[in-house]
Short mmCIF file of C-alpha atoms in Angstrom, two decimals:
data_model
loop_
_atom_site.label_atom_id
_atom_site.label_comp_id
_atom_site.label_asym_id
_atom_site.label_seq_id
_atom_site.Cartn_x
_atom_site.Cartn_y
_atom_site.Cartn_z
CA UNK A 19 88.50 122.56 28.58
CA UNK A 20 86.44 121.11 31.44
CA UNK A 21 89.25 121.84 33.91
CA UNK A 22 89.67 125.35 32.49
CA UNK A 23 85.97 126.04 33.04
CA UNK A 24 86.17 124.80 36.65
CA UNK A 25 89.27 126.91 37.29
CA UNK A 26 87.68 130.04 35.77
CA UNK A 27 84.45 129.50 37.70
CA UNK A 28 86.24 129.13 41.04
CA UNK A 29 88.42 132.14 40.44
CA UNK A 30 85.31 134.26 39.84
CA UNK A 31 83.32 132.70 42.70
CA UNK A 32 86.11 133.58 45.12
CA UNK A 33 86.68 137.07 43.71
CA UNK A 34 83.07 138.23 43.23
CA UNK A 35 80.95 135.73 45.08
CA UNK A 36 78.95 132.84 43.70
CA UNK A 37 75.65 134.66 43.17
CA UNK A 38 77.35 137.58 41.42
CA UNK A 39 79.04 135.32 38.86
CA UNK A 40 77.13 134.36 35.71
CA UNK A 41 77.82 131.55 33.28
CA UNK A 42 78.66 134.29 30.75
CA UNK A 43 81.37 135.59 33.07
CA UNK A 44 82.81 132.10 33.41
CA UNK A 45 82.93 131.34 29.69
CA UNK A 46 84.41 134.79 28.95
CA UNK A 47 87.27 134.17 31.39
CA UNK A 48 87.83 130.64 30.10
CA UNK A 49 87.70 131.90 26.51
CA UNK A 50 85.01 129.47 25.31
CA UNK A 51 81.36 129.71 24.28
CA UNK A 52 78.25 129.11 26.42
CA UNK A 53 77.51 125.89 24.54
CA UNK A 54 80.81 124.43 25.70
CA UNK A 55 79.93 125.18 29.31
CA UNK A 56 76.58 123.44 29.09
CA UNK A 57 78.12 120.48 27.31
CA UNK A 58 79.99 119.72 30.52
CA UNK A 59 77.72 121.14 33.20
CA UNK A 60 73.91 121.19 33.24
CA UNK A 61 73.92 124.25 35.54
CA UNK A 62 76.11 126.68 37.46
CA UNK A 63 75.78 124.50 40.59
CA UNK A 64 77.30 121.54 38.75
CA UNK A 65 80.58 123.32 38.06
CA UNK A 66 81.06 123.58 41.85
CA UNK A 67 80.88 119.79 42.19
CA UNK A 68 82.45 118.62 38.95
CA UNK A 69 83.40 115.13 40.14
CA UNK A 70 80.38 113.83 42.05
CA UNK A 71 78.76 112.22 39.01
CA UNK A 72 81.92 110.28 38.24
CA UNK A 73 82.29 109.33 41.90
CA UNK A 74 78.66 108.17 42.12
CA UNK A 75 79.23 106.04 39.04
CA UNK A 76 82.43 104.61 40.57
CA UNK A 77 80.60 103.82 43.80
CA UNK A 78 77.76 102.09 41.99
CA UNK A 79 80.22 100.03 39.96
CA UNK A 80 82.23 99.17 43.09
CA UNK A 81 79.13 97.94 44.91
CA UNK A 82 77.90 96.04 41.86
CA UNK A 83 81.24 94.22 41.75
CA UNK A 84 80.72 92.85 45.28
CA UNK A 85 80.15 89.19 46.02
CA UNK A 86 78.78 87.18 48.91
CA UNK A 87 82.20 87.03 50.50
CA UNK A 88 82.19 90.76 51.23
CA UNK A 89 80.99 91.62 54.70
CA UNK A 90 78.23 94.14 53.81
CA UNK A 91 78.97 96.87 56.42
CA UNK A 92 82.66 96.75 55.64
CA UNK A 93 81.85 96.96 51.94
CA UNK A 94 79.77 100.13 52.22
CA UNK A 95 82.51 101.67 54.36
CA UNK A 96 84.97 100.95 51.56
CA UNK A 97 82.51 102.45 49.07
CA UNK A 98 82.33 105.63 51.19
CA UNK A 99 86.12 105.85 51.06
CA UNK A 100 85.82 106.47 47.31
CA UNK A 101 84.18 109.81 48.12
CA UNK A 102 86.98 110.68 50.49
CA UNK A 103 89.47 109.81 47.78
CA UNK A 104 87.85 112.33 45.45
CA UNK A 105 88.18 115.10 48.06
CA UNK A 106 91.70 114.11 49.06
CA UNK A 107 92.91 114.12 45.43
CA UNK A 108 92.89 117.90 45.46
CA UNK A 109 92.91 119.28 49.01
CA UNK A 110 93.11 123.00 48.19
CA UNK A 111 90.20 122.82 45.72
CA UNK A 112 88.17 120.81 48.25
CA UNK A 113 88.83 123.34 51.01
CA UNK A 114 87.87 126.28 48.75
CA UNK A 115 84.66 124.55 47.80
CA UNK A 116 83.85 123.72 51.41
CA UNK A 117 84.06 127.42 52.33
CA UNK A 118 82.00 128.43 49.32
CA UNK A 119 79.30 125.83 50.02
CA UNK A 120 78.93 127.03 53.61
CA UNK A 121 78.19 130.55 52.35
CA UNK A 122 75.70 129.82 49.56
CA UNK A 123 72.36 128.24 50.55
CA UNK A 124 71.70 127.03 47.00
CA UNK A 125 74.96 125.08 46.99
CA UNK A 126 74.19 123.61 50.38
CA UNK A 127 70.88 122.33 48.97
CA UNK A 128 72.69 120.90 45.94
CA UNK A 129 75.16 119.16 48.22
CA UNK A 130 72.36 117.65 50.32
CA UNK A 131 70.87 116.14 47.17
CA UNK A 132 74.26 114.64 46.22
CA UNK A 133 74.78 113.22 49.70
CA UNK A 134 71.31 111.72 49.51
CA UNK A 135 72.22 109.98 46.24
CA UNK A 136 75.35 108.45 47.80
CA UNK A 137 73.28 107.31 50.76
CA UNK A 138 70.68 105.74 48.44
CA UNK A 139 73.40 103.87 46.55
CA UNK A 140 74.74 102.39 49.80
CA UNK A 141 71.26 101.58 51.10
CA UNK A 142 70.26 99.87 47.84
CA UNK A 143 73.28 97.60 48.02
CA UNK A 144 72.62 96.78 51.68
CA UNK A 145 68.95 96.02 51.01
CA UNK A 146 70.07 93.45 48.48
CA UNK A 147 72.48 91.89 50.95
CA UNK A 148 69.98 91.98 53.84
CA UNK A 149 67.13 90.44 51.86
CA UNK A 150 65.39 87.86 53.99
CA UNK A 151 66.92 89.13 57.22
CA UNK A 152 64.52 90.48 59.81
CA UNK A 153 64.23 94.24 59.36
CA UNK A 154 66.46 94.12 56.28
CA UNK A 155 65.27 97.40 54.79
CA UNK A 156 65.42 99.17 58.16
CA UNK A 157 68.94 97.95 58.80
CA UNK A 158 70.01 98.94 55.32
CA UNK A 159 68.72 102.50 55.70
CA UNK A 160 70.15 102.96 59.19
CA UNK A 161 73.59 101.57 58.36
CA UNK A 162 73.79 103.62 55.14
CA UNK A 163 72.88 106.81 57.02
CA UNK A 164 75.37 106.04 59.78
CA UNK A 165 78.18 105.41 57.29
CA UNK A 166 77.47 108.65 55.45
CA UNK A 167 77.26 110.63 58.71
CA UNK A 168 80.53 109.18 60.00
CA UNK A 169 82.29 109.78 56.69
CA UNK A 170 81.03 113.35 56.51
CA UNK A 171 81.91 114.10 60.12
CA UNK A 172 85.50 113.06 59.43
CA UNK A 173 85.60 114.76 56.03
CA UNK A 174 84.35 118.05 57.50
CA UNK A 175 86.88 117.96 60.29
CA UNK A 176 89.63 117.48 57.70
CA UNK A 177 88.26 120.32 55.55
CA UNK A 178 88.00 122.62 58.57
CA UNK A 179 91.67 121.95 59.28
CA UNK A 180 92.35 123.30 55.75
CA UNK A 181 93.02 119.85 54.37
CA UNK A 182 96.05 119.32 56.59
CA UNK A 183 96.89 115.93 58.01
CA UNK A 184 95.90 112.53 56.77
CA UNK A 185 92.22 112.49 55.85
CA UNK A 186 92.07 108.73 55.55
CA UNK A 187 93.17 108.10 59.15
CA UNK A 188 90.33 110.32 60.40
CA UNK A 189 87.82 108.63 58.12
CA UNK A 190 89.02 105.13 59.03
CA UNK A 191 88.53 105.93 62.69
CA UNK A 192 85.01 107.30 62.08
CA UNK A 193 83.99 104.30 59.96
CA UNK A 194 85.43 101.97 62.59
CA UNK A 195 82.94 103.40 65.04
CA UNK A 196 80.05 102.54 62.72
CA UNK A 197 81.45 99.06 62.16
CA UNK A 198 81.63 98.41 65.89
CA UNK A 199 78.07 99.69 66.41
CA UNK A 200 76.62 97.41 63.77
CA UNK A 201 78.55 94.31 64.63
CA UNK A 202 80.85 94.22 61.63
CA UNK A 203 84.38 93.24 62.48
CA UNK A 204 86.79 96.17 62.35
CA UNK A 205 90.18 95.50 60.83
CA UNK A 206 91.88 93.24 63.35
CA UNK A 207 94.55 95.09 65.33
CA UNK A 208 97.87 93.31 65.63
CA UNK A 209 97.96 91.28 68.83
CA UNK A 210 100.10 92.83 71.56
CA UNK A 211 102.18 89.69 71.96
CA UNK A 212 101.94 87.83 68.68
CA UNK A 213 102.81 84.20 69.19
CA UNK A 214 104.99 85.04 72.14
CA UNK A 215 106.22 81.73 73.60
CA UNK A 216 107.24 83.58 76.79
CA UNK A 217 103.66 84.58 77.41
CA UNK A 218 101.52 81.49 77.96
CA UNK A 219 97.78 81.74 78.57
CA UNK A 220 97.22 82.97 82.08
CA UNK A 221 94.07 82.80 84.15
CA UNK A 222 93.67 86.59 84.03
CA UNK A 223 93.31 86.33 80.24
CA UNK A 224 89.79 85.06 80.74
CA UNK A 225 86.69 87.11 81.45
CA UNK A 226 83.58 85.32 82.59
CA UNK A 227 80.26 87.06 82.22
CA UNK A 228 77.29 85.51 83.94
CA UNK A 229 73.93 86.76 82.83
CA UNK A 230 70.30 85.82 83.27
CA UNK A 231 69.06 84.51 79.98
CA UNK A 232 66.24 87.08 79.95
CA UNK A 233 68.55 90.08 80.34
CA UNK A 234 68.44 92.55 77.44
CA UNK A 235 71.51 92.43 75.23
CA UNK A 236 72.50 96.04 75.89
CA UNK A 237 72.88 95.27 79.60
CA UNK A 238 75.09 92.31 78.86
CA UNK A 239 77.21 94.43 76.51
CA UNK A 240 77.49 97.21 79.07
CA UNK A 241 78.65 94.73 81.70
CA UNK A 242 81.32 93.41 79.36
CA UNK A 243 82.47 96.92 78.49
CA UNK A 244 82.66 97.83 82.17
CA UNK A 245 84.55 94.66 83.01
CA UNK A 246 87.05 95.02 80.18
CA UNK A 247 87.58 98.69 80.94
CA UNK A 248 88.21 98.18 84.64
CA UNK A 249 91.83 97.14 84.42
CA UNK B 541 42.65 131.22 56.27
CA UNK B 542 45.93 129.32 56.50
CA UNK B 543 44.08 125.99 56.37
CA UNK B 544 41.93 127.22 53.47
CA UNK B 545 45.08 128.06 51.50
CA UNK B 546 46.58 124.63 52.16
CA UNK B 547 43.33 122.93 51.14
CA UNK B 548 43.03 124.97 47.94
CA UNK B 549 46.67 124.36 47.07
CA UNK B 550 46.40 120.59 47.49
CA UNK B 551 43.18 120.41 45.51
CA UNK B 552 44.90 122.14 42.60
CA UNK B 553 48.16 120.20 42.95
CA UNK B 554 46.25 116.92 42.69
CA UNK B 555 43.99 118.09 39.84
CA UNK B 556 46.52 119.90 37.65
CA UNK B 557 49.89 118.92 38.98
CA UNK B 558 52.24 120.88 41.19
CA UNK B 559 54.23 122.62 38.49
CA UNK B 560 51.11 123.69 36.60
CA UNK B 561 49.60 125.39 39.64
CA UNK B 562 50.55 129.02 40.37
CA UNK B 563 50.18 130.98 43.59
CA UNK B 564 47.59 133.08 41.71
CA UNK B 565 45.53 129.93 41.06
CA UNK B 566 45.69 129.02 44.75
CA UNK B 567 44.62 132.41 46.06
CA UNK B 568 41.81 132.63 43.46
CA UNK B 569 40.39 129.30 44.63
CA UNK B 570 40.77 130.21 48.30
CA UNK B 571 39.21 133.63 47.63
CA UNK B 572 42.02 135.67 49.16
CA UNK B 573 44.74 138.00 47.88
CA UNK B 574 48.38 137.15 47.07
CA UNK B 575 49.59 139.12 50.09
CA UNK B 576 47.64 136.79 52.38
CA UNK B 577 49.37 133.78 50.83
CA UNK B 578 52.84 135.19 51.35
CA UNK B 579 52.00 136.22 54.90
CA UNK B 580 51.73 132.52 55.73
CA UNK B 581 54.08 130.91 53.23
CA UNK B 582 57.37 132.26 51.90
CA UNK B 583 57.01 130.18 48.71
CA UNK B 584 54.86 127.62 46.91
CA UNK B 585 57.00 124.81 48.36
CA UNK B 586 56.15 125.89 51.89
CA UNK B 587 52.43 125.35 51.44
CA UNK B 588 53.18 121.67 50.79
CA UNK B 589 54.86 121.35 54.19
CA UNK B 590 52.85 123.76 56.30
CA UNK B 591 53.71 122.25 59.69
CA UNK B 592 57.45 121.55 59.58
CA UNK B 593 58.44 124.95 60.99
CA UNK B 594 56.16 124.45 63.98
CA UNK B 595 57.41 120.89 64.41
CA UNK B 596 61.05 122.00 64.24
CA UNK B 597 60.31 124.62 66.89
CA UNK B 598 58.56 122.00 69.04
CA UNK B 599 61.53 119.65 68.67
CA UNK B 600 64.04 122.34 69.60
CA UNK B 601 61.97 123.29 72.66
CA UNK B 602 61.59 119.63 73.65
CA UNK B 603 65.34 119.05 73.48
CA UNK B 604 66.09 122.31 75.28
CA UNK B 605 63.82 121.14 78.12
CA UNK B 606 65.97 118.02 78.69
CA UNK B 607 68.03 117.48 81.79
CA UNK B 608 70.95 115.27 82.77
CA UNK B 609 68.55 112.53 83.82
CA UNK B 610 67.45 111.90 80.23
CA UNK B 611 69.32 109.14 78.48
CA UNK B 612 70.49 111.02 75.34
CA UNK B 613 69.74 108.38 72.67
CA UNK B 614 66.31 107.75 74.15
CA UNK B 615 65.70 111.49 74.25
CA UNK B 616 66.43 112.05 70.55
CA UNK B 617 64.20 109.07 69.71
CA UNK B 618 61.41 110.77 71.63
CA UNK B 619 62.14 114.01 69.79
CA UNK B 620 61.84 112.17 66.46
CA UNK B 621 58.42 110.90 67.55
CA UNK B 622 57.20 114.52 67.44
CA UNK B 623 57.67 114.43 63.66
CA UNK B 624 55.72 111.21 63.44
CA UNK B 625 52.97 112.80 65.51
CA UNK B 626 52.66 115.61 62.97
CA UNK B 627 52.23 113.12 60.11
CA UNK B 628 49.87 110.87 62.06
CA UNK B 629 47.60 113.80 62.99
CA UNK B 630 46.25 113.84 59.48
CA UNK B 631 46.91 110.57 57.66
CA UNK B 632 45.10 111.33 54.40
CA UNK B 633 46.86 114.68 53.97
CA UNK B 634 50.21 113.04 54.77
CA UNK B 635 49.64 110.28 52.22
CA UNK B 636 48.62 112.80 49.51
CA UNK B 637 51.72 114.84 50.20
CA UNK B 638 53.94 111.76 50.14
CA UNK B 639 52.70 110.91 46.63
CA UNK B 640 53.12 114.48 45.47
CA UNK B 641 56.65 114.75 46.87
CA UNK B 642 57.73 111.60 45.08
CA UNK B 643 56.65 113.09 41.75
CA UNK B 644 58.13 116.60 42.03
CA UNK B 645 61.94 116.88 42.22
CA UNK B 646 61.73 120.41 43.66
CA UNK B 647 59.65 119.17 46.57
CA UNK B 648 61.99 116.28 47.15
CA UNK B 649 64.85 118.79 47.46
CA UNK B 650 62.80 120.90 49.85
CA UNK B 651 62.06 117.83 51.94
CA UNK B 652 65.76 116.89 52.08
CA UNK B 653 66.55 120.32 53.47
CA UNK B 654 63.85 119.94 56.14
CA UNK B 655 65.10 116.48 57.09
CA UNK B 656 68.59 117.93 57.35
CA UNK B 657 67.35 120.59 59.79
CA UNK B 658 65.73 117.93 62.01
CA UNK B 659 68.94 115.92 61.92
CA UNK B 660 70.99 119.01 62.85
CA UNK B 661 68.68 119.73 65.81
CA UNK B 662 69.15 116.19 67.13
CA UNK B 663 72.90 116.25 66.51
CA UNK B 664 73.31 119.61 68.28
CA UNK B 665 71.58 118.28 71.36
CA UNK B 666 73.69 115.11 71.34
CA UNK B 667 76.92 117.08 70.92
CA UNK B 668 76.04 118.97 74.07
CA UNK B 669 75.36 115.76 75.96
CA UNK B 670 78.45 113.98 74.62
CA UNK B 671 80.84 116.84 75.38
CA UNK B 672 84.00 115.47 76.88
CA UNK B 673 83.31 111.90 75.72
CA UNK B 674 85.76 110.41 73.26
CA UNK B 675 84.46 111.01 69.72
CA UNK B 676 81.56 113.07 71.07
CA UNK B 677 80.88 114.93 67.83
CA UNK B 678 81.23 111.78 65.73
CA UNK B 679 78.84 109.85 67.94
CA UNK B 680 76.37 112.74 67.91
CA UNK B 681 76.32 112.92 64.11
CA UNK B 682 76.07 109.17 63.62
CA UNK B 683 73.33 108.63 66.20
CA UNK B 684 71.31 111.60 64.86
CA UNK B 685 71.57 110.25 61.30
CA UNK B 686 70.61 106.74 62.43
CA UNK B 687 67.58 108.02 64.35
CA UNK B 688 66.39 110.06 61.37
CA UNK B 689 66.93 107.14 58.97
CA UNK B 690 65.06 104.71 61.22
CA UNK B 691 62.20 107.15 61.75
CA UNK B 692 61.91 107.85 58.03
CA UNK B 693 62.09 104.19 57.09
CA UNK B 694 59.12 103.48 59.37
CA UNK B 695 57.27 106.64 58.34
CA UNK B 696 57.65 105.80 54.64
CA UNK B 697 56.42 102.27 55.15
CA UNK B 698 53.33 103.65 56.92
CA UNK B 699 52.76 106.22 54.13
CA UNK B 700 53.16 103.55 51.46
CA UNK B 701 50.45 101.54 53.21
CA UNK B 702 48.18 104.59 52.73
CA UNK B 703 48.41 105.58 56.37
CA UNK B 704 46.71 102.38 57.52
CA UNK B 705 47.68 100.69 60.75
CA UNK B 706 49.42 102.12 63.77
CA UNK B 707 52.32 104.33 62.71
CA UNK B 708 53.74 104.58 66.19
CA UNK B 709 54.22 100.82 66.59
CA UNK B 710 56.29 100.75 63.39
CA UNK B 711 58.32 103.77 64.46
CA UNK B 712 58.87 102.41 67.98
CA UNK B 713 60.23 99.21 66.51
CA UNK B 714 62.57 101.09 64.17
CA UNK B 715 63.84 103.38 66.92
CA UNK B 716 64.33 100.36 69.18
CA UNK B 717 66.80 99.02 66.64
CA UNK B 718 68.84 102.23 66.82
CA UNK B 719 68.73 102.18 70.61
CA UNK B 720 70.05 98.63 70.71
CA UNK B 721 72.85 99.46 68.24
CA UNK B 722 74.08 102.42 70.26
CA UNK B 723 73.86 100.87 73.67
CA UNK B 724 70.97 102.88 74.98
CA UNK B 725 68.53 100.83 77.00
CA UNK B 726 65.29 100.20 75.13
CA UNK B 727 62.10 100.51 77.15
CA UNK B 728 62.25 97.51 79.50
CA UNK B 729 59.80 94.84 78.42
CA UNK B 730 57.62 93.45 81.19
CA UNK B 731 59.17 90.26 82.59
CA UNK B 732 57.44 87.12 81.39
CA UNK B 733 56.80 85.93 84.92
CA UNK B 734 56.85 89.01 87.13
CA UNK B 735 57.58 87.99 90.70
CA UNK B 736 56.09 84.59 90.14
CA UNK B 737 56.63 82.57 93.33
CA UNK B 738 55.87 79.38 91.38
CA UNK B 739 58.83 80.01 89.09
CA UNK B 740 62.05 80.03 91.05
CA UNK B 741 65.38 80.74 89.37
CA UNK B 742 66.42 77.72 87.36
CA UNK B 743 69.89 76.85 86.13
CA UNK B 744 68.83 77.22 82.49
CA UNK B 745 68.14 80.91 83.15
CA UNK B 746 71.87 81.55 83.15
CA UNK B 747 74.15 82.00 80.17
CA UNK B 748 77.87 81.92 80.74
CA UNK B 749 80.16 83.49 78.18
CA UNK B 750 83.84 82.79 78.47
CA UNK B 751 86.12 84.99 76.47
CA UNK B 752 89.80 85.72 76.20
CA UNK B 753 90.39 89.19 77.56
CA UNK B 754 92.05 90.27 74.33
CA UNK B 755 89.14 89.28 72.10
CA UNK B 756 87.55 92.19 70.20
CA UNK B 757 84.17 93.22 71.59
CA UNK B 758 82.32 92.48 68.37
CA UNK B 759 83.31 88.83 68.59
CA UNK B 760 82.09 88.60 72.15
CA UNK B 761 78.80 90.22 71.16
CA UNK B 762 78.40 87.91 68.20
CA UNK B 763 78.95 84.89 70.45
CA UNK B 764 76.30 86.13 72.86
CA UNK B 765 73.84 86.76 70.05
CA UNK B 766 74.47 83.31 68.64
CA UNK B 767 74.06 81.69 72.05
CA UNK B 768 70.87 83.54 72.90
CA UNK B 769 69.40 82.86 69.47
CA UNK B 770 70.16 79.13 69.53
CA UNK B 771 67.22 78.06 71.66
#
């Protein structure tokens, strides 16, 4: 019945517009009573995002099941992938909803509040892991915001392409950027010459960076980037 | 009259609660008509955040006045400082509003939408500056989100301390973290011994990092951090 209500609601939203559709219209099309609607959805907004509550619960459970062995930035990236999974489960529904949300300010506001809840869940977990580190709460908030922004940038680009292509490749790439910015190891790429006995260490395999001890880290990093990119 | 309306509104919000106060109550206390209220504020929410529209306009103008010489990450950090300035202008009002916003879900939602508009303004500017760079739009979104999160983390900690202490020091520190993560040069600290003829270069002023060329950048960075922190 829940799925029937969502299907009826979306059919009407697309035909008449979101604002012009009432809960009465939805239940009439689905052939159920108003009480049934409100048993599943607290409001008309909620029927547009029927799976976020479940996904938030999944994310919270996933993070709660972490242990000390999980690298924290990698872990919140994996948690964000749960949201992607929810969108990718049903591409055509996700694309329809994306278009609808862009048109209706009230839905945009609802979505912002959902995104904020995901971000809080990630930040809470990171605060726990960063306890005792300098700037732990700052780092937690910044990393959580960066992960959400990267995820949403990739998700939007997939939705704008009408859900074509592989969403997870785009999201992996975006999350990899955040991981590199915050010092978490990205998934190790396969070496170009794995254990190749024909390719012994050569002197050009070594980069030497010489730096004054007082130099700010960003300058050292920039030098390394420049050096590595110069080949 | 605008200030009188804000003052009357806050007096009533604190005495009776936000939900229990009507626009009629506010205009009666301020001694003006309803039309005057709506000339300044589209809704009751807006009277709680009377300066965000001006601040958003200031931020947009500030970013529009940038040129190629401005380092982009530094520039959006400076733009974020305009928001801090608005809060720091009137600490007791800002602290009152912070407490009120925490209690009223509707105001929290309003605030999220304002924060989102600031973040969009920063991201738009960065997209323009990052045009043609690999992952320009991704970087723009992630950096904008990180700047907003760092700013808000520092702002909240200042508000929680009842607006005591120097807000800008806290915010500078938070934004410095974002700058270091995204490779933008932080404001150069004064050298410990500026042009000191008594302190010639010594061998211990040099760090040498040796790395295999194929090593991922994050490992090189981690090594440098470890080395520099080991003293």
